[in-house]
Amino acid sequence: MSKKPIILGIESSCDETAASIITENDQGYPKILSNIISSQIDIHKEYGGVVPELAARSHVEKIDLITKKAINESGKKLQDIDAVAATAGPGLIVCLSVGLSFGKTLASSLEKPFIAVNHLEGHALSPKLDTQLDYPYLLLLISGGHTQFLSVEGLEKYKRLGTTIDDALGEAFDKTAKMIGIEFPGGPKIEEYADKGNPNKFKLPKPIINKGGCNLSFAGLKTAVLKIAKNIKSKQEKYDLAASFQKTIEEILYIKSKIAFKSFKNINPKSNTFVVAGGVAANKKIRRIILKLCEEENFNAIFPAQELCGDNAAMIAMVGLEKFKKKQFNKLDYPAKPRWPLDENAIFLKGAGIKF
Ligand code: KG4
Ligand code: ZN
């Protein structure tokens, strides 16, 4: 039997310092040997959001230790690693630079290939860590910085079908949480609050729901939440606002995903696979509504494991593994790229004044 590749993944694009070792099992499917994530929530909490310089400093302090831990837990030795894959973008430049330089240095000292990974491609391929998934598939990427429908045709082959024209969905969750008085990062807490509230208490807008194809918009919804939040006092009203927001998001995603199915089918008539990935894909109610839609539309819904929705290095190693098998390596002068869209040909679609 030929030796299975052993890939080290490194992630430092925002506020998680992460390292992971993955390989393949005897059937040729990816296998996670270790997946270490160190979150910086406590550092940024008092500022109500991520402070880039503090995040970068913390990455510098931790990256060495986290990587050592990932190697120890994997049961492998440093010398066993066949390639080092590190996130090169998109993200905060000061943060990206830490993991990227560390990864390059390690690869160079081990005399092993270096692989630069697009963080968004990591999310896109994250379900492959525990599910068999063939190209092409439709992807809804919902994270703190991005919200897009993409046709995933292969490694580095993406066609954007729709995008948010203003806020990302994770951002909308976090801002709503802040307005309700939930501590940063509040996104996941909205779900808990929503469980205790009346989803029909507040009527919230669904911007561009009847136009713009499967493009999305959340800014108007956020403004409406702010207006209500200013006038609510009781805990129950907060629960009701969270529930109404959660329900509105479910309705928006249901309608827009249905439209995305049609666009996707036009270019890939034989594929019925719908992947929902990124931090917000951890939301159980969103998963439920997507499952319902897929049942109605004869699509197969695939989500990454709950713990692989948020930022992690296993998904970076996953992209590294696919690139390693295709011998797609990068030079050590590969730059950090704060902006790095999956579909480089997609037109910029952001801000007021966009007409559909
Ligand atoms: O993918 P991710 O970890 O980081 C980025 O690449 O942006 O996504 C983080 C986002 C945050 O906005 C967070 O509030 C949101 O995902 N999030 C959630 C849930 N868990 C994380 N939003 C809604 N419901 C959740 N359960
Ligand atoms: Zn992410």
XYZ file of C-alpha atoms and ligand atoms in Angstrom:
383
model
C 0.000 0.000 0.000
C 1.370 3.448 -0.917
C 2.032 5.921 1.873
C -0.913 8.152 2.644
C -0.206 11.887 2.456
C 0.023 13.711 5.785
C -0.917 17.379 5.559
C -0.495 20.115 8.141
C -3.065 22.917 7.871
C -2.608 26.337 9.470
C -5.295 29.016 9.885
C -4.915 32.567 11.239
C -7.086 34.767 8.992
C -9.169 36.326 11.767
C -9.568 35.546 15.473
C -8.897 31.813 15.596
C -5.386 30.376 15.733
C -5.695 26.843 14.405
C -3.598 23.885 13.254
C -4.655 20.453 12.064
C -3.150 17.272 10.692
C -5.154 15.248 8.211
C -4.456 12.193 6.109
C -6.462 9.613 4.139
C -7.920 6.303 5.298
C -7.482 3.016 3.417
C -10.483 3.805 1.213
C -8.883 7.097 0.180
C -11.220 9.328 2.208
C -9.888 12.226 4.294
C -9.250 11.505 7.957
C -8.676 14.135 10.655
C -5.829 13.156 12.993
C -5.933 16.354 15.031
C -7.795 19.650 14.894
C -6.701 22.286 17.414
C -8.468 25.656 17.618
C -7.605 28.471 19.979
C -10.283 31.149 20.038
C -9.554 34.764 20.996
C -13.065 35.626 22.167
C -11.858 36.739 25.612
C -9.361 39.180 24.065
C -11.899 40.915 21.808
C -15.003 40.718 24.009
C -14.482 44.029 25.760
C -14.154 45.845 22.402
C -17.341 44.333 20.948
C -15.504 43.064 17.846
C -12.179 41.782 16.537
C -9.241 44.220 16.990
C -6.764 43.314 14.199
C -3.525 44.256 16.022
C -4.509 42.353 19.154
C -5.569 39.372 17.064
C -2.239 39.335 15.207
C -0.258 39.574 18.448
C -2.159 36.656 19.901
C -1.548 34.594 16.722
C 2.189 35.279 17.081
C 2.106 34.137 20.707
C 0.128 30.962 20.053
C 0.872 29.628 16.572
C 3.931 27.679 17.618
C 2.218 26.017 20.567
C -1.000 25.231 18.672
C 0.976 23.628 15.825
C 3.029 21.540 18.268
C -0.192 20.425 19.934
C -1.714 19.441 16.568
C 1.358 17.373 15.711
C 1.474 15.689 19.156
C -2.221 14.839 19.110
C -2.009 13.381 15.615
C 0.458 10.743 16.777
C 2.782 11.770 13.924
C 6.185 13.416 13.972
C 7.150 16.712 12.387
C 9.246 14.818 9.826
C 6.196 12.745 8.761
C 4.464 15.812 7.297
C 4.325 15.750 3.479
C 3.153 19.331 2.909
C 2.258 22.490 4.817
C -0.946 24.295 3.806
C -1.632 27.762 5.231
C -4.405 30.296 4.716
C -3.157 33.123 2.468
C -6.459 35.045 2.293
C -8.972 36.543 2.427
C -8.852 38.052 5.909
C -7.055 40.590 8.065
C -3.618 41.184 6.550
C -1.808 41.393 9.892
C -3.386 38.105 10.965
C -2.919 36.275 7.656
C 0.769 37.191 7.623
C 1.408 35.327 10.884
C 0.128 31.891 9.811
C 1.386 32.317 6.261
C 4.970 33.164 7.294
C 4.945 30.416 9.902
C 3.713 27.865 7.340
C 6.263 28.917 4.720
C 9.131 28.761 7.216
C 8.094 25.328 8.428
C 7.730 23.979 4.874
C 11.092 25.397 3.910
C 12.905 23.981 6.947
C 11.307 20.561 6.407
C 12.067 20.803 2.672
C 8.442 19.953 1.946
C 5.988 21.634 -0.454
C 4.117 24.745 0.637
C 0.463 25.233 -0.345
C -1.327 28.617 -0.135
C -5.023 28.150 0.654
C -8.022 30.394 0.093
C -9.933 30.414 3.416
C -13.253 30.438 1.540
C -12.221 27.364 -0.418
C -11.588 25.770 2.988
C -15.221 26.408 3.952
C -16.359 25.208 0.509
C -14.556 21.881 0.894
C -15.159 21.446 4.652
C -17.943 18.823 4.263
C -15.458 16.608 2.396
C -13.773 15.908 5.741
C -16.562 13.499 6.655
C -18.871 13.134 3.638
C -18.278 11.890 0.155
C -18.883 14.860 -2.092
C -18.344 15.072 -5.833
C -18.063 18.149 -8.044
C -20.078 19.986 -9.219
C -22.257 21.192 -6.334
C -24.152 24.284 -5.326
C -22.672 26.071 -2.315
C -24.266 28.571 0.027
C -21.374 30.086 1.933
C -22.612 31.900 5.039
C -19.893 33.255 7.315
C -18.982 36.381 9.234
C -17.522 38.097 6.180
C -19.167 36.411 3.194
C -22.576 35.359 1.918
C -22.654 33.850 -1.551
C -24.246 31.217 -3.748
C -21.542 29.544 -5.862
C -21.441 26.757 -8.367
C -18.431 24.684 -7.283
C -17.118 23.026 -10.431
C -13.797 21.789 -9.050
C -10.747 22.839 -7.110
C -10.295 26.599 -7.731
C -13.230 26.528 -10.176
C -16.084 28.643 -8.880
C -18.906 30.514 -10.543
C -20.698 33.010 -8.361
C -24.470 32.898 -8.827
C -25.443 35.385 -6.136
C -23.971 37.453 -3.335
C -24.981 39.814 -0.575
C -24.971 43.388 -1.792
C -24.277 44.734 1.714
C -23.817 42.838 5.018
C -22.741 39.232 5.363
C -25.244 36.975 7.137
C -22.936 36.320 10.124
C -22.483 40.066 10.449
C -26.282 40.527 10.487
C -26.545 37.918 13.279
C -23.737 39.573 15.266
C -25.141 43.078 14.863
C -28.651 41.968 15.808
C -27.206 40.306 18.891
C -25.381 43.503 19.820
C -28.568 45.558 19.442
C -30.409 43.157 21.725
C -27.598 43.464 24.265
C -25.900 40.100 23.785
C -22.135 40.048 24.296
C -19.767 39.592 21.279
C -19.790 37.259 19.405
C -23.547 37.078 19.696
C -24.522 35.217 16.503
C -24.809 31.772 18.077
C -26.733 33.200 21.069
C -29.494 34.546 18.787
C -30.464 30.955 18.135
C -30.840 30.268 21.873
C -32.838 33.454 22.426
C -35.021 32.623 19.410
C -36.034 29.318 21.020
C -37.696 31.225 23.842
C -39.461 33.861 21.746
C -42.486 34.401 19.534
C -41.305 34.478 15.880
C -44.466 36.295 14.792
C -44.219 39.156 17.284
C -42.318 41.582 15.025
C -42.748 41.918 11.255
C -39.334 42.461 9.685
C -38.485 43.302 6.044
C -36.950 40.884 3.560
C -34.908 43.212 1.316
C -34.766 42.489 -2.452
C -36.758 39.290 -1.901
C -38.678 39.662 -5.190
C -35.825 40.969 -7.306
C -32.106 40.546 -7.921
C -32.214 36.779 -8.569
C -30.390 34.963 -5.783
C -28.498 38.058 -4.641
C -29.210 38.930 -1.029
C -29.403 42.023 1.177
C -29.538 42.352 4.971
C -28.889 46.072 5.628
C -32.582 47.076 5.652
C -33.385 44.214 7.979
C -30.665 45.356 10.362
C -32.070 48.917 10.394
C -35.544 47.573 11.166
C -34.142 45.488 14.043
C -32.378 48.582 15.421
C -35.604 50.613 15.451
C -37.413 47.916 17.429
C -34.474 47.160 19.716
C -34.347 50.800 20.860
C -37.851 50.525 22.274
C -37.866 47.143 23.925
C -37.270 46.648 27.592
C -38.263 43.199 28.785
C -36.243 40.029 28.360
C -39.271 38.404 26.696
C -39.340 41.124 24.020
C -35.653 40.453 23.349
C -36.451 36.774 22.872
C -39.316 37.744 20.558
C -37.067 40.003 18.464
C -34.419 37.268 18.174
C -37.115 34.768 17.149
C -38.583 37.175 14.580
C -35.102 37.860 13.141
C -34.262 34.144 12.992
C -37.557 33.368 11.255
C -37.046 36.189 8.716
C -33.571 34.861 7.877
C -34.989 31.357 7.414
C -37.621 32.725 5.013
C -35.035 34.729 3.050
C -32.716 31.727 2.703
C -35.608 29.449 1.717
C -36.737 31.762 -1.092
C -33.262 32.755 -2.337
C -31.933 29.170 -2.247
C -34.884 28.070 -4.385
C -33.916 30.693 -6.964
C -30.249 29.602 -6.734
C -31.315 25.982 -7.433
C -32.747 27.130 -10.785
C -29.589 29.075 -11.775
C -27.428 26.144 -10.750
C -29.539 23.619 -12.667
C -29.218 25.742 -15.809
C -25.477 25.153 -15.813
C -25.326 21.757 -14.043
C -28.504 19.854 -14.925
C -27.229 16.566 -13.483
C -26.152 17.666 -10.007
C -28.581 17.816 -7.083
C -26.145 18.576 -4.292
C -26.559 21.632 -2.075
C -23.792 22.359 0.436
C -24.312 24.963 3.151
C -21.038 25.904 4.878
C -19.398 28.649 6.988
C -19.952 29.740 10.591
C -23.686 30.421 10.207
C -24.252 26.892 8.845
C -24.000 25.774 12.492
C -27.452 27.310 13.056
C -29.812 24.374 13.591
C -32.959 26.164 12.484
C -31.290 27.219 9.230
C -30.267 23.598 8.691
C -33.861 22.502 9.263
C -35.365 24.915 6.727
C -32.711 23.986 4.132
C -33.477 20.291 4.660
C -37.174 20.998 4.136
C -36.477 22.934 0.925
C -34.183 20.199 -0.384
C -36.821 17.558 0.276
C -39.374 19.590 -1.702
C -36.982 20.345 -4.571
C -35.298 16.952 -4.747
C -31.878 18.235 -3.717
C -29.445 16.544 -1.380
C -28.500 18.846 1.533
C -24.976 18.524 2.900
C -23.583 20.400 5.909
C -20.118 20.219 7.466
C -20.028 18.640 10.923
C -21.135 21.214 13.497
C -17.575 21.734 14.810
C -16.239 22.268 11.267
C -18.613 25.130 10.377
C -16.626 27.857 12.120
C -13.023 28.677 11.290
C -10.671 25.718 11.668
C -7.470 24.373 10.151
C -8.795 20.938 9.149
C -10.640 22.582 6.249
C -7.413 24.346 5.239
C -5.589 20.998 5.334
C -8.478 19.525 3.262
C -7.787 21.976 0.433
C -4.075 21.248 0.966
C -4.715 17.521 0.546
C -6.556 17.977 -2.769
C -3.872 20.337 -4.060
C -1.102 18.022 -2.866
C -2.577 15.154 -4.876
C -2.606 17.389 -7.957
C 0.912 18.636 -7.156
C -0.346 22.207 -7.003
C 2.331 23.790 -4.861
C 3.203 27.439 -4.292
C 6.421 29.375 -4.098
C 7.602 30.798 -0.800
C 7.039 34.391 -1.968
C 3.267 33.818 -2.208
C 1.632 37.002 -0.841
C -1.066 37.390 1.805
C -4.251 38.434 0.012
C -6.758 40.372 2.150
C -9.223 40.202 -0.757
C -9.371 36.923 -2.659
C -12.749 36.097 -4.221
C -13.472 32.490 -5.172
C -14.834 33.645 -8.519
C -12.298 36.192 -9.759
C -14.529 37.016 -12.751
C -17.605 37.967 -10.740
C -18.403 41.661 -10.858
C -18.227 43.774 -7.697
C -21.785 44.052 -6.393
C -21.922 46.078 -3.234
C -23.479 49.240 -1.874
C -26.426 51.527 -2.419
C -27.377 52.384 -5.962
C -27.364 48.830 -7.296
C -30.381 48.425 -9.544
C -31.949 45.051 -10.234
O -16.905 31.058 9.229
P -16.740 31.819 10.479
O -16.311 31.082 11.712
O -15.738 32.986 10.303
C -15.632 33.697 9.120
O -14.930 33.210 8.203
O -16.281 34.764 9.060
O -18.143 32.537 10.777
C -18.357 33.300 11.909
C -19.780 33.833 11.887
C -20.019 34.841 13.004
O -20.667 35.964 12.449
C -20.935 34.089 13.965
O -21.799 34.920 14.696
C -21.702 33.197 13.019
O -20.722 32.766 12.093
N -22.317 32.050 13.696
C -23.651 31.856 13.791
C -23.835 30.661 14.529
N -22.601 30.176 14.872
C -21.684 31.041 14.333
N -24.684 32.572 13.313
C -25.919 32.102 13.563
N -26.188 30.985 14.267
C -25.181 30.230 14.771
N -25.449 29.122 15.458
Zn -14.350 31.512 7.919
